[in-house]
Short mmCIF file of N, CA and C and ligand atoms in Angstrom, two decimals:
data_model
loop_
_atom_site.label_atom_id
_atom_site.label_comp_id
_atom_site.label_asym_id
_atom_site.label_seq_id
_atom_site.Cartn_x
_atom_site.Cartn_y
_atom_site.Cartn_z
N MET A 140 -59.63 -0.08 16.06
CA MET A 140 -60.53 -0.81 15.14
C MET A 140 -59.84 -0.98 13.81
N ALA A 141 -59.74 -2.23 13.39
CA ALA A 141 -59.14 -2.48 12.07
C ALA A 141 -59.86 -3.64 11.42
N VAL A 142 -60.49 -3.33 10.30
CA VAL A 142 -61.12 -4.37 9.50
C VAL A 142 -60.08 -4.86 8.49
N LEU A 143 -59.74 -6.12 8.56
CA LEU A 143 -58.71 -6.68 7.67
C LEU A 143 -59.38 -7.29 6.44
N SER A 144 -58.60 -7.48 5.39
CA SER A 144 -59.22 -8.10 4.21
C SER A 144 -59.19 -9.61 4.35
N ILE A 145 -60.23 -10.24 3.80
CA ILE A 145 -60.43 -11.68 3.99
C ILE A 145 -59.86 -12.46 2.81
N VAL A 146 -59.08 -13.47 3.14
CA VAL A 146 -58.46 -14.35 2.15
C VAL A 146 -59.54 -15.28 1.59
N GLU A 147 -59.61 -15.38 0.27
CA GLU A 147 -60.63 -16.23 -0.37
C GLU A 147 -59.98 -17.35 -1.19
N ILE A 148 -60.76 -18.43 -1.40
CA ILE A 148 -60.25 -19.50 -2.26
C ILE A 148 -60.05 -18.95 -3.68
N PRO A 149 -59.05 -19.42 -4.42
CA PRO A 149 -58.17 -20.56 -4.13
C PRO A 149 -56.83 -20.17 -3.49
N ASP A 150 -56.82 -19.16 -2.63
CA ASP A 150 -55.56 -18.76 -1.99
C ASP A 150 -54.95 -19.95 -1.23
N PRO A 151 -53.70 -20.31 -1.54
CA PRO A 151 -53.09 -21.50 -0.91
C PRO A 151 -52.90 -21.37 0.60
N ARG A 152 -52.93 -20.14 1.11
CA ARG A 152 -52.78 -19.98 2.57
C ARG A 152 -53.92 -20.68 3.33
N LEU A 153 -55.08 -20.81 2.68
CA LEU A 153 -56.22 -21.47 3.35
C LEU A 153 -55.97 -22.97 3.55
N ARG A 154 -54.90 -23.49 2.93
CA ARG A 154 -54.58 -24.92 3.07
C ARG A 154 -53.44 -25.18 4.06
N LEU A 155 -52.94 -24.11 4.70
CA LEU A 155 -51.84 -24.28 5.66
C LEU A 155 -52.35 -24.88 6.97
N VAL A 156 -51.49 -25.64 7.64
CA VAL A 156 -51.75 -26.04 9.02
C VAL A 156 -51.16 -24.94 9.90
N CYS A 157 -52.02 -24.28 10.68
CA CYS A 157 -51.60 -23.10 11.42
C CYS A 157 -50.82 -23.48 12.69
N ALA A 158 -49.90 -22.59 13.07
CA ALA A 158 -49.03 -22.84 14.23
C ALA A 158 -49.72 -22.45 15.53
N PRO A 159 -49.53 -23.24 16.59
CA PRO A 159 -50.10 -22.87 17.89
C PRO A 159 -49.53 -21.53 18.38
N VAL A 160 -50.32 -20.82 19.15
CA VAL A 160 -49.84 -19.61 19.83
C VAL A 160 -49.02 -20.05 21.03
N GLU A 161 -47.77 -19.57 21.11
CA GLU A 161 -46.89 -19.95 22.23
C GLU A 161 -47.04 -18.97 23.38
N THR A 162 -47.10 -17.68 23.06
CA THR A 162 -47.20 -16.64 24.08
C THR A 162 -48.35 -15.71 23.73
N ILE A 163 -49.21 -15.47 24.69
CA ILE A 163 -50.31 -14.55 24.45
C ILE A 163 -49.83 -13.14 24.78
N ASP A 164 -49.35 -12.46 23.73
CA ASP A 164 -48.78 -11.12 23.92
C ASP A 164 -49.65 -10.07 23.24
N ASP A 165 -49.16 -8.84 23.19
CA ASP A 165 -49.94 -7.74 22.59
C ASP A 165 -50.26 -8.02 21.13
N GLU A 166 -49.35 -8.70 20.45
CA GLU A 166 -49.58 -9.00 19.04
C GLU A 166 -50.80 -9.90 18.87
N VAL A 167 -50.91 -10.92 19.72
CA VAL A 167 -52.05 -11.85 19.67
C VAL A 167 -53.33 -11.12 20.06
N ARG A 168 -53.25 -10.27 21.09
CA ARG A 168 -54.43 -9.50 21.51
C ARG A 168 -54.90 -8.56 20.40
N GLN A 169 -53.95 -7.93 19.73
CA GLN A 169 -54.29 -7.03 18.61
C GLN A 169 -54.93 -7.83 17.47
N LEU A 170 -54.33 -9.01 17.19
CA LEU A 170 -54.89 -9.88 16.14
C LEU A 170 -56.34 -10.24 16.45
N ALA A 171 -56.60 -10.67 17.69
CA ALA A 171 -57.96 -11.08 18.09
C ALA A 171 -58.93 -9.91 17.93
N ASP A 172 -58.49 -8.71 18.35
CA ASP A 172 -59.30 -7.49 18.21
C ASP A 172 -59.66 -7.22 16.76
N ASP A 173 -58.66 -7.29 15.91
CA ASP A 173 -58.87 -7.01 14.48
C ASP A 173 -59.76 -8.09 13.85
N MET A 174 -59.59 -9.34 14.30
CA MET A 174 -60.44 -10.42 13.78
C MET A 174 -61.90 -10.19 14.16
N ILE A 175 -62.14 -9.71 15.37
CA ILE A 175 -63.51 -9.44 15.82
C ILE A 175 -64.12 -8.33 14.95
N ASP A 176 -63.35 -7.25 14.73
CA ASP A 176 -63.84 -6.16 13.86
C ASP A 176 -64.15 -6.68 12.47
N THR A 177 -63.28 -7.54 11.97
CA THR A 177 -63.43 -8.07 10.62
C THR A 177 -64.64 -8.99 10.52
N MET A 178 -64.84 -9.83 11.56
CA MET A 178 -65.99 -10.75 11.58
C MET A 178 -67.31 -9.96 11.56
N TYR A 179 -67.43 -8.93 12.37
CA TYR A 179 -68.66 -8.14 12.38
C TYR A 179 -68.86 -7.40 11.06
N ASP A 180 -67.76 -6.85 10.55
CA ASP A 180 -67.86 -6.11 9.29
C ASP A 180 -68.36 -7.01 8.16
N ALA A 181 -67.93 -8.28 8.18
CA ALA A 181 -68.29 -9.23 7.13
C ALA A 181 -69.58 -9.97 7.44
N ARG A 182 -70.19 -9.70 8.62
CA ARG A 182 -71.43 -10.36 9.05
C ARG A 182 -71.25 -11.86 9.20
N GLY A 183 -70.09 -12.29 9.67
CA GLY A 183 -69.87 -13.71 9.92
C GLY A 183 -70.18 -14.05 11.37
N ILE A 184 -70.34 -15.36 11.64
CA ILE A 184 -70.54 -15.79 13.03
C ILE A 184 -69.26 -16.35 13.62
N GLY A 185 -68.21 -16.45 12.80
CA GLY A 185 -66.92 -16.94 13.27
C GLY A 185 -65.84 -16.54 12.30
N LEU A 186 -64.58 -16.61 12.75
CA LEU A 186 -63.46 -16.30 11.86
C LEU A 186 -62.20 -16.94 12.42
N ALA A 187 -61.41 -17.53 11.53
CA ALA A 187 -60.11 -18.10 11.92
C ALA A 187 -59.02 -17.17 11.40
N ALA A 188 -57.90 -17.09 12.14
CA ALA A 188 -56.84 -16.13 11.81
C ALA A 188 -56.33 -16.26 10.38
N ILE A 189 -56.30 -17.50 9.87
CA ILE A 189 -55.77 -17.68 8.52
C ILE A 189 -56.66 -16.97 7.50
N GLN A 190 -57.92 -16.72 7.84
CA GLN A 190 -58.81 -16.01 6.92
C GLN A 190 -58.45 -14.53 6.78
N VAL A 191 -57.61 -14.04 7.69
CA VAL A 191 -57.04 -12.70 7.50
C VAL A 191 -55.53 -12.81 7.23
N GLY A 192 -55.11 -14.01 6.84
CA GLY A 192 -53.72 -14.20 6.38
C GLY A 192 -52.70 -14.51 7.45
N VAL A 193 -53.17 -14.75 8.69
CA VAL A 193 -52.24 -15.03 9.79
C VAL A 193 -52.33 -16.51 10.14
N SER A 194 -51.22 -17.23 9.96
CA SER A 194 -51.21 -18.68 10.13
C SER A 194 -51.01 -19.07 11.60
N ARG A 195 -51.96 -18.67 12.44
CA ARG A 195 -51.93 -18.96 13.88
C ARG A 195 -53.23 -19.59 14.31
N ARG A 196 -53.18 -20.38 15.42
CA ARG A 196 -54.39 -21.06 15.88
C ARG A 196 -55.20 -20.13 16.79
N VAL A 197 -55.86 -19.17 16.15
CA VAL A 197 -56.72 -18.21 16.85
C VAL A 197 -58.07 -18.16 16.13
N VAL A 198 -59.16 -18.25 16.93
CA VAL A 198 -60.52 -18.25 16.39
C VAL A 198 -61.35 -17.24 17.17
N VAL A 199 -62.24 -16.53 16.49
CA VAL A 199 -63.24 -15.71 17.18
C VAL A 199 -64.63 -16.16 16.73
N ILE A 200 -65.58 -16.15 17.66
CA ILE A 200 -66.95 -16.57 17.36
C ILE A 200 -67.93 -15.65 18.09
N ASP A 201 -68.99 -15.27 17.40
CA ASP A 201 -70.15 -14.63 18.04
C ASP A 201 -71.39 -15.10 17.30
N LEU A 202 -72.12 -16.02 17.92
CA LEU A 202 -73.28 -16.64 17.27
C LEU A 202 -74.53 -15.79 17.34
N GLN A 203 -74.50 -14.73 18.11
CA GLN A 203 -75.74 -14.01 18.38
C GLN A 203 -76.46 -13.63 17.11
N GLU A 204 -77.77 -13.84 17.15
CA GLU A 204 -78.61 -13.57 15.99
C GLU A 204 -78.56 -12.09 15.65
N ARG A 205 -78.62 -11.84 14.39
CA ARG A 205 -78.74 -10.44 13.96
C ARG A 205 -80.16 -9.97 14.18
N VAL A 206 -80.31 -8.67 14.34
CA VAL A 206 -81.64 -8.11 14.56
C VAL A 206 -82.49 -8.29 13.31
N THR A 207 -81.98 -7.87 12.18
CA THR A 207 -82.60 -8.16 10.90
C THR A 207 -81.48 -8.47 9.92
N GLU A 208 -81.85 -8.91 8.76
CA GLU A 208 -80.85 -9.30 7.77
C GLU A 208 -79.93 -8.15 7.37
N ASP A 209 -80.51 -6.94 7.20
CA ASP A 209 -79.66 -5.86 6.70
C ASP A 209 -79.36 -4.78 7.73
N GLU A 210 -79.76 -5.02 8.95
CA GLU A 210 -79.44 -4.08 10.00
C GLU A 210 -78.20 -4.57 10.72
N GLU A 211 -77.30 -3.68 11.02
CA GLU A 211 -76.08 -4.09 11.71
C GLU A 211 -76.43 -4.42 13.17
N LYS A 212 -75.73 -5.43 13.72
CA LYS A 212 -75.99 -5.82 15.09
C LYS A 212 -75.61 -4.66 16.04
N PRO A 213 -76.52 -4.24 16.90
CA PRO A 213 -76.14 -3.18 17.84
C PRO A 213 -74.95 -3.62 18.69
N GLU A 214 -74.00 -2.73 18.88
CA GLU A 214 -72.79 -3.09 19.61
C GLU A 214 -73.11 -3.58 21.01
N ALA A 215 -74.22 -3.09 21.57
CA ALA A 215 -74.57 -3.44 22.93
C ALA A 215 -74.82 -4.93 23.12
N ILE A 216 -75.29 -5.61 22.06
CA ILE A 216 -75.58 -7.03 22.24
C ILE A 216 -74.50 -7.92 21.63
N ARG A 217 -73.39 -7.36 21.27
CA ARG A 217 -72.28 -8.17 20.75
C ARG A 217 -71.60 -8.91 21.90
N ASP A 218 -71.26 -10.16 21.63
CA ASP A 218 -70.61 -10.97 22.66
C ASP A 218 -69.54 -11.85 22.04
N PRO A 219 -68.45 -11.23 21.56
CA PRO A 219 -67.42 -12.01 20.87
C PRO A 219 -66.62 -12.88 21.83
N LYS A 220 -66.32 -14.12 21.39
CA LYS A 220 -65.50 -15.02 22.20
C LYS A 220 -64.21 -15.31 21.43
N VAL A 221 -63.10 -15.34 22.14
CA VAL A 221 -61.79 -15.61 21.54
C VAL A 221 -61.30 -16.97 22.01
N PHE A 222 -60.85 -17.79 21.09
CA PHE A 222 -60.37 -19.14 21.40
C PHE A 222 -58.93 -19.26 20.88
N ILE A 223 -57.98 -19.44 21.79
CA ILE A 223 -56.58 -19.63 21.41
C ILE A 223 -56.29 -21.13 21.45
N ASN A 224 -55.65 -21.65 20.41
CA ASN A 224 -55.30 -23.07 20.31
C ASN A 224 -56.47 -24.01 20.63
N PRO A 225 -57.65 -23.78 20.05
CA PRO A 225 -58.78 -24.67 20.35
C PRO A 225 -58.53 -26.08 19.82
N GLU A 226 -58.96 -27.06 20.61
CA GLU A 226 -58.77 -28.47 20.24
C GLU A 226 -60.04 -29.25 20.50
N LEU A 227 -60.34 -30.20 19.61
CA LEU A 227 -61.45 -31.12 19.85
C LEU A 227 -60.96 -32.21 20.79
N VAL A 228 -61.56 -32.28 21.97
CA VAL A 228 -61.19 -33.31 22.94
C VAL A 228 -61.93 -34.61 22.60
N SER A 229 -63.21 -34.47 22.22
CA SER A 229 -64.00 -35.63 21.80
C SER A 229 -65.19 -35.14 20.99
N VAL A 230 -65.75 -36.04 20.20
CA VAL A 230 -66.94 -35.69 19.41
C VAL A 230 -68.01 -36.75 19.58
N SER A 231 -69.26 -36.36 19.43
CA SER A 231 -70.37 -37.31 19.59
C SER A 231 -70.46 -38.22 18.38
N GLU A 232 -71.07 -39.37 18.61
CA GLU A 232 -71.33 -40.28 17.50
C GLU A 232 -72.49 -39.75 16.67
N GLU A 233 -73.43 -39.15 17.35
CA GLU A 233 -74.59 -38.56 16.68
C GLU A 233 -74.11 -37.40 15.81
N THR A 234 -74.68 -37.30 14.62
CA THR A 234 -74.30 -36.20 13.72
C THR A 234 -75.48 -35.27 13.49
N SER A 235 -75.18 -34.11 12.95
CA SER A 235 -76.24 -33.20 12.53
C SER A 235 -75.83 -32.55 11.21
N ARG A 236 -76.81 -32.03 10.49
CA ARG A 236 -76.53 -31.37 9.20
C ARG A 236 -76.88 -29.91 9.33
N TYR A 237 -76.03 -29.09 8.76
CA TYR A 237 -76.27 -27.67 8.81
C TYR A 237 -75.83 -27.06 7.49
N SER A 238 -76.59 -26.11 6.99
CA SER A 238 -76.20 -25.42 5.76
C SER A 238 -75.10 -24.42 6.11
N GLU A 239 -73.87 -24.75 5.70
CA GLU A 239 -72.71 -23.93 6.08
C GLU A 239 -72.32 -22.97 4.98
N GLY A 240 -71.77 -21.85 5.40
CA GLY A 240 -71.17 -20.89 4.50
C GLY A 240 -69.80 -20.56 5.03
N CYS A 241 -69.00 -19.84 4.27
CA CYS A 241 -67.65 -19.48 4.72
C CYS A 241 -67.28 -18.16 4.08
N LEU A 242 -66.75 -17.25 4.89
CA LEU A 242 -66.37 -15.94 4.37
C LEU A 242 -65.26 -16.05 3.32
N SER A 243 -64.55 -17.16 3.31
CA SER A 243 -63.49 -17.37 2.31
C SER A 243 -64.01 -18.02 1.03
N ILE A 244 -65.32 -18.37 1.04
CA ILE A 244 -65.99 -18.95 -0.14
C ILE A 244 -67.29 -18.17 -0.29
N PRO A 245 -67.20 -16.90 -0.71
CA PRO A 245 -68.32 -15.97 -0.56
C PRO A 245 -69.62 -16.44 -1.23
N GLU A 246 -70.70 -16.28 -0.47
CA GLU A 246 -72.08 -16.48 -0.94
C GLU A 246 -72.39 -17.88 -1.44
N GLN A 247 -71.65 -18.86 -0.99
CA GLN A 247 -71.92 -20.25 -1.37
C GLN A 247 -72.25 -21.04 -0.10
N TYR A 248 -73.25 -21.92 -0.22
CA TYR A 248 -73.70 -22.67 0.96
C TYR A 248 -73.91 -24.13 0.58
N ALA A 249 -73.66 -25.01 1.55
CA ALA A 249 -73.93 -26.43 1.33
C ALA A 249 -74.16 -27.11 2.67
N GLU A 250 -74.98 -28.14 2.64
CA GLU A 250 -75.25 -28.94 3.84
C GLU A 250 -74.01 -29.75 4.18
N VAL A 251 -73.56 -29.65 5.42
CA VAL A 251 -72.41 -30.42 5.88
C VAL A 251 -72.84 -31.25 7.08
N GLU A 252 -72.44 -32.52 7.08
CA GLU A 252 -72.74 -33.40 8.22
C GLU A 252 -71.51 -33.46 9.12
N ARG A 253 -71.72 -33.20 10.39
CA ARG A 253 -70.63 -33.23 11.38
C ARG A 253 -71.16 -33.83 12.67
N PRO A 254 -70.25 -34.19 13.60
CA PRO A 254 -70.69 -34.59 14.93
C PRO A 254 -71.62 -33.51 15.53
N ALA A 255 -72.73 -33.93 16.12
CA ALA A 255 -73.73 -32.97 16.62
C ALA A 255 -73.22 -32.20 17.83
N SER A 256 -72.34 -32.84 18.61
CA SER A 256 -71.76 -32.12 19.75
C SER A 256 -70.30 -32.49 19.89
N CYS A 257 -69.58 -31.65 20.59
CA CYS A 257 -68.14 -31.88 20.75
C CYS A 257 -67.65 -31.25 22.04
N ARG A 258 -66.57 -31.81 22.55
CA ARG A 258 -65.94 -31.25 23.74
C ARG A 258 -64.70 -30.51 23.26
N VAL A 259 -64.56 -29.24 23.64
CA VAL A 259 -63.49 -28.38 23.10
C VAL A 259 -62.66 -27.81 24.25
N ALA A 260 -61.33 -27.83 24.09
CA ALA A 260 -60.42 -27.20 25.05
C ALA A 260 -59.74 -26.03 24.37
N TRP A 261 -59.50 -24.96 25.09
CA TRP A 261 -58.84 -23.78 24.52
C TRP A 261 -58.26 -22.90 25.62
N LEU A 262 -57.48 -21.91 25.22
CA LEU A 262 -56.98 -20.89 26.13
C LEU A 262 -57.71 -19.59 25.84
N ASP A 263 -57.95 -18.80 26.89
CA ASP A 263 -58.51 -17.47 26.66
C ASP A 263 -57.36 -16.46 26.56
N LEU A 264 -57.70 -15.18 26.39
CA LEU A 264 -56.65 -14.16 26.18
C LEU A 264 -55.81 -13.92 27.43
N GLU A 265 -56.26 -14.45 28.58
CA GLU A 265 -55.44 -14.35 29.80
C GLU A 265 -54.57 -15.58 29.98
N GLY A 266 -54.73 -16.53 29.06
CA GLY A 266 -53.93 -17.76 29.15
C GLY A 266 -54.57 -18.84 29.99
N ALA A 267 -55.79 -18.61 30.47
CA ALA A 267 -56.49 -19.62 31.28
C ALA A 267 -57.06 -20.70 30.38
N ARG A 268 -56.97 -21.96 30.85
CA ARG A 268 -57.48 -23.08 30.06
C ARG A 268 -58.96 -23.32 30.35
N HIS A 269 -59.71 -23.58 29.29
CA HIS A 269 -61.13 -23.88 29.42
C HIS A 269 -61.44 -25.18 28.70
N GLU A 270 -62.47 -25.89 29.17
CA GLU A 270 -62.95 -27.06 28.45
C GLU A 270 -64.46 -27.06 28.57
N GLU A 271 -65.13 -27.27 27.44
CA GLU A 271 -66.60 -27.13 27.43
C GLU A 271 -67.21 -28.06 26.40
N GLU A 272 -68.39 -28.57 26.72
CA GLU A 272 -69.18 -29.36 25.78
C GLU A 272 -70.02 -28.39 24.94
N MET A 273 -69.95 -28.54 23.63
CA MET A 273 -70.70 -27.63 22.75
C MET A 273 -71.68 -28.43 21.92
N SER A 274 -72.82 -27.81 21.59
CA SER A 274 -73.81 -28.48 20.75
C SER A 274 -74.47 -27.46 19.84
N GLY A 275 -75.35 -27.92 18.95
CA GLY A 275 -76.07 -27.02 18.07
C GLY A 275 -75.13 -26.25 17.15
N LEU A 276 -75.51 -25.00 16.86
CA LEU A 276 -74.73 -24.19 15.92
C LEU A 276 -73.32 -23.93 16.44
N MET A 277 -73.18 -23.84 17.78
CA MET A 277 -71.84 -23.59 18.35
C MET A 277 -70.90 -24.75 18.02
N ALA A 278 -71.40 -25.99 18.13
CA ALA A 278 -70.56 -27.16 17.81
C ALA A 278 -70.18 -27.15 16.33
N THR A 279 -71.15 -26.82 15.48
CA THR A 279 -70.89 -26.77 14.03
C THR A 279 -69.87 -25.69 13.70
N CYS A 280 -70.09 -24.50 14.25
CA CYS A 280 -69.20 -23.38 13.95
C CYS A 280 -67.78 -23.67 14.47
N MET A 281 -67.68 -24.20 15.69
CA MET A 281 -66.34 -24.47 16.25
C MET A 281 -65.60 -25.51 15.41
N GLN A 282 -66.31 -26.54 14.95
CA GLN A 282 -65.65 -27.55 14.10
C GLN A 282 -65.23 -26.94 12.76
N HIS A 283 -66.06 -26.06 12.21
CA HIS A 283 -65.72 -25.36 10.97
C HIS A 283 -64.45 -24.52 11.17
N GLU A 284 -64.35 -23.84 12.33
CA GLU A 284 -63.18 -22.99 12.59
C GLU A 284 -61.92 -23.82 12.85
N ILE A 285 -62.06 -24.91 13.61
CA ILE A 285 -60.90 -25.77 13.87
C ILE A 285 -60.41 -26.39 12.56
N ASP A 286 -61.35 -26.70 11.68
CA ASP A 286 -60.96 -27.16 10.33
C ASP A 286 -60.04 -26.14 9.66
N HIS A 287 -60.41 -24.85 9.72
CA HIS A 287 -59.57 -23.81 9.10
C HIS A 287 -58.14 -23.86 9.63
N LEU A 288 -57.99 -24.11 10.93
CA LEU A 288 -56.65 -24.14 11.54
C LEU A 288 -55.82 -25.27 10.97
N ASN A 289 -56.51 -26.27 10.39
CA ASN A 289 -55.83 -27.43 9.81
C ASN A 289 -55.85 -27.41 8.28
N GLY A 290 -56.22 -26.28 7.71
CA GLY A 290 -56.23 -26.16 6.24
C GLY A 290 -57.40 -26.85 5.57
N VAL A 291 -58.47 -27.09 6.34
CA VAL A 291 -59.64 -27.80 5.81
C VAL A 291 -60.80 -26.81 5.65
N LEU A 292 -61.54 -26.94 4.54
CA LEU A 292 -62.68 -26.07 4.25
C LEU A 292 -63.97 -26.90 4.22
N PHE A 293 -65.13 -26.25 4.40
CA PHE A 293 -66.38 -27.03 4.45
C PHE A 293 -66.63 -27.77 3.15
N ILE A 294 -66.12 -27.24 2.04
CA ILE A 294 -66.34 -27.93 0.76
C ILE A 294 -65.58 -29.26 0.68
N ASP A 295 -64.65 -29.48 1.60
CA ASP A 295 -63.96 -30.78 1.65
C ASP A 295 -64.86 -31.88 2.21
N HIS A 296 -65.98 -31.47 2.83
CA HIS A 296 -66.88 -32.43 3.48
C HIS A 296 -68.08 -32.80 2.61
N ILE A 297 -68.18 -32.25 1.40
CA ILE A 297 -69.33 -32.53 0.53
C ILE A 297 -68.86 -33.36 -0.67
N THR A 298 -69.82 -33.87 -1.44
CA THR A 298 -69.44 -34.73 -2.57
C THR A 298 -68.74 -33.89 -3.65
N ARG A 299 -67.95 -34.57 -4.47
CA ARG A 299 -67.23 -33.88 -5.53
C ARG A 299 -68.21 -33.14 -6.47
N LEU A 300 -69.34 -33.81 -6.75
CA LEU A 300 -70.34 -33.20 -7.63
C LEU A 300 -70.86 -31.88 -7.06
N LYS A 301 -71.20 -31.91 -5.76
CA LYS A 301 -71.71 -30.68 -5.12
C LYS A 301 -70.62 -29.61 -5.05
N ARG A 302 -69.38 -30.06 -4.78
CA ARG A 302 -68.26 -29.11 -4.69
C ARG A 302 -68.02 -28.44 -6.05
N ASP A 303 -68.03 -29.23 -7.11
CA ASP A 303 -67.80 -28.68 -8.44
C ASP A 303 -68.90 -27.69 -8.82
N MET A 304 -70.14 -28.04 -8.46
CA MET A 304 -71.26 -27.13 -8.76
C MET A 304 -71.10 -25.81 -8.01
N LEU A 305 -70.73 -25.93 -6.75
CA LEU A 305 -70.55 -24.74 -5.90
C LEU A 305 -69.42 -23.86 -6.44
N LEU A 306 -68.32 -24.48 -6.83
CA LEU A 306 -67.16 -23.71 -7.33
C LEU A 306 -67.50 -23.04 -8.66
N LYS A 307 -68.33 -23.71 -9.45
CA LYS A 307 -68.77 -23.12 -10.72
C LYS A 307 -69.63 -21.88 -10.47
N LYS A 308 -70.55 -22.02 -9.49
CA LYS A 308 -71.41 -20.88 -9.15
C LYS A 308 -70.58 -19.70 -8.65
N LEU A 309 -69.55 -20.01 -7.86
CA LEU A 309 -68.67 -18.96 -7.34
C LEU A 309 -67.93 -18.25 -8.48
N ALA A 310 -67.43 -19.04 -9.42
CA ALA A 310 -66.71 -18.47 -10.57
C ALA A 310 -67.63 -17.56 -11.37
N LYS A 311 -68.86 -18.02 -11.55
CA LYS A 311 -69.84 -17.25 -12.32
C LYS A 311 -70.16 -15.94 -11.60
N MET A 312 -70.35 -16.05 -10.28
CA MET A 312 -70.66 -14.86 -9.47
C MET A 312 -69.52 -13.84 -9.54
N ARG A 313 -68.30 -14.35 -9.46
CA ARG A 313 -67.14 -13.44 -9.51
C ARG A 313 -67.02 -12.78 -10.88
N LYS A 314 -67.32 -13.55 -11.91
CA LYS A 314 -67.23 -13.03 -13.28
C LYS A 314 -68.25 -11.91 -13.48
N ASN A 315 -69.48 -12.15 -12.95
CA ASN A 315 -70.53 -11.13 -13.08
C ASN A 315 -70.23 -9.88 -12.26
N ALA A 316 -69.48 -10.08 -11.16
CA ALA A 316 -69.15 -8.95 -10.30
C ALA A 316 -67.99 -8.14 -10.87
N ALA A 317 -67.19 -8.77 -11.73
CA ALA A 317 -65.97 -8.12 -12.22
C ALA A 317 -66.30 -7.03 -13.25
O1 GNR B 407 -70.38 -16.80 8.94
C1 GNR B 407 -70.28 -18.04 8.92
N1 GNR B 407 -71.40 -18.80 9.00
C2 GNR B 407 -71.37 -20.17 9.21
C3 GNR B 407 -72.56 -20.87 9.02
C4 GNR B 407 -72.59 -22.23 9.23
C5 GNR B 407 -71.46 -22.90 9.65
C6 GNR B 407 -70.28 -22.22 9.82
C7 GNR B 407 -70.24 -20.85 9.62
S1 GNR B 407 -68.75 -19.99 9.87
C8 GNR B 407 -68.96 -18.66 8.76
C9 GNR B 407 -67.81 -17.68 8.90
C10 GNR B 407 -66.52 -18.36 8.50
O2 GNR B 407 -66.15 -18.51 7.36
N2 GNR B 407 -65.78 -18.84 9.47
O3 GNR B 407 -64.63 -19.50 9.19
NI1 NI B 408 -64.98 -20.39 7.22
#
């Protein structure tokens, strides 16, 4: 078990285009394990490797609802999924809006419009290829994570005015916390 520290804006690593995983070896398996520990520790529903400083195309997601806001999710109902080299195969024309947050932009939220559903291809930790149609929060979260692999953040999808307001609130929050 290793909880890693999370990279936050304006760290330039969040703008890197991450490299595909060529070989699924012990290092990748260890990374995925540590990312899962880190995601639960931070109470996130997803995490991309670059958020722990590793510029690789690895994503972990667990959408399962928390029992309560301040109670930790019982380990028994945890269902983490690992996605190696995930790719959008196609996206729907229909869009949906969701109030998104990001562990790399702490405590800030904004409505983001994205394709409502998407078809995603990826490798699992055994190297097997999967392809699946995703919708709802899973589609939103997967697109948010694939964005991270390409150096894109949810604030890139909102208006400049909203982005500036959000960044100001973040600066203020950090100042008060310091
Ligand atoms: O924990 C997270 N919640 C979330 C909510 C709406 C849309 C996307 C997300 S992902 C985010 C964790 C994170 O930063 N993943 O990169
Ligand atoms: Ni994020």
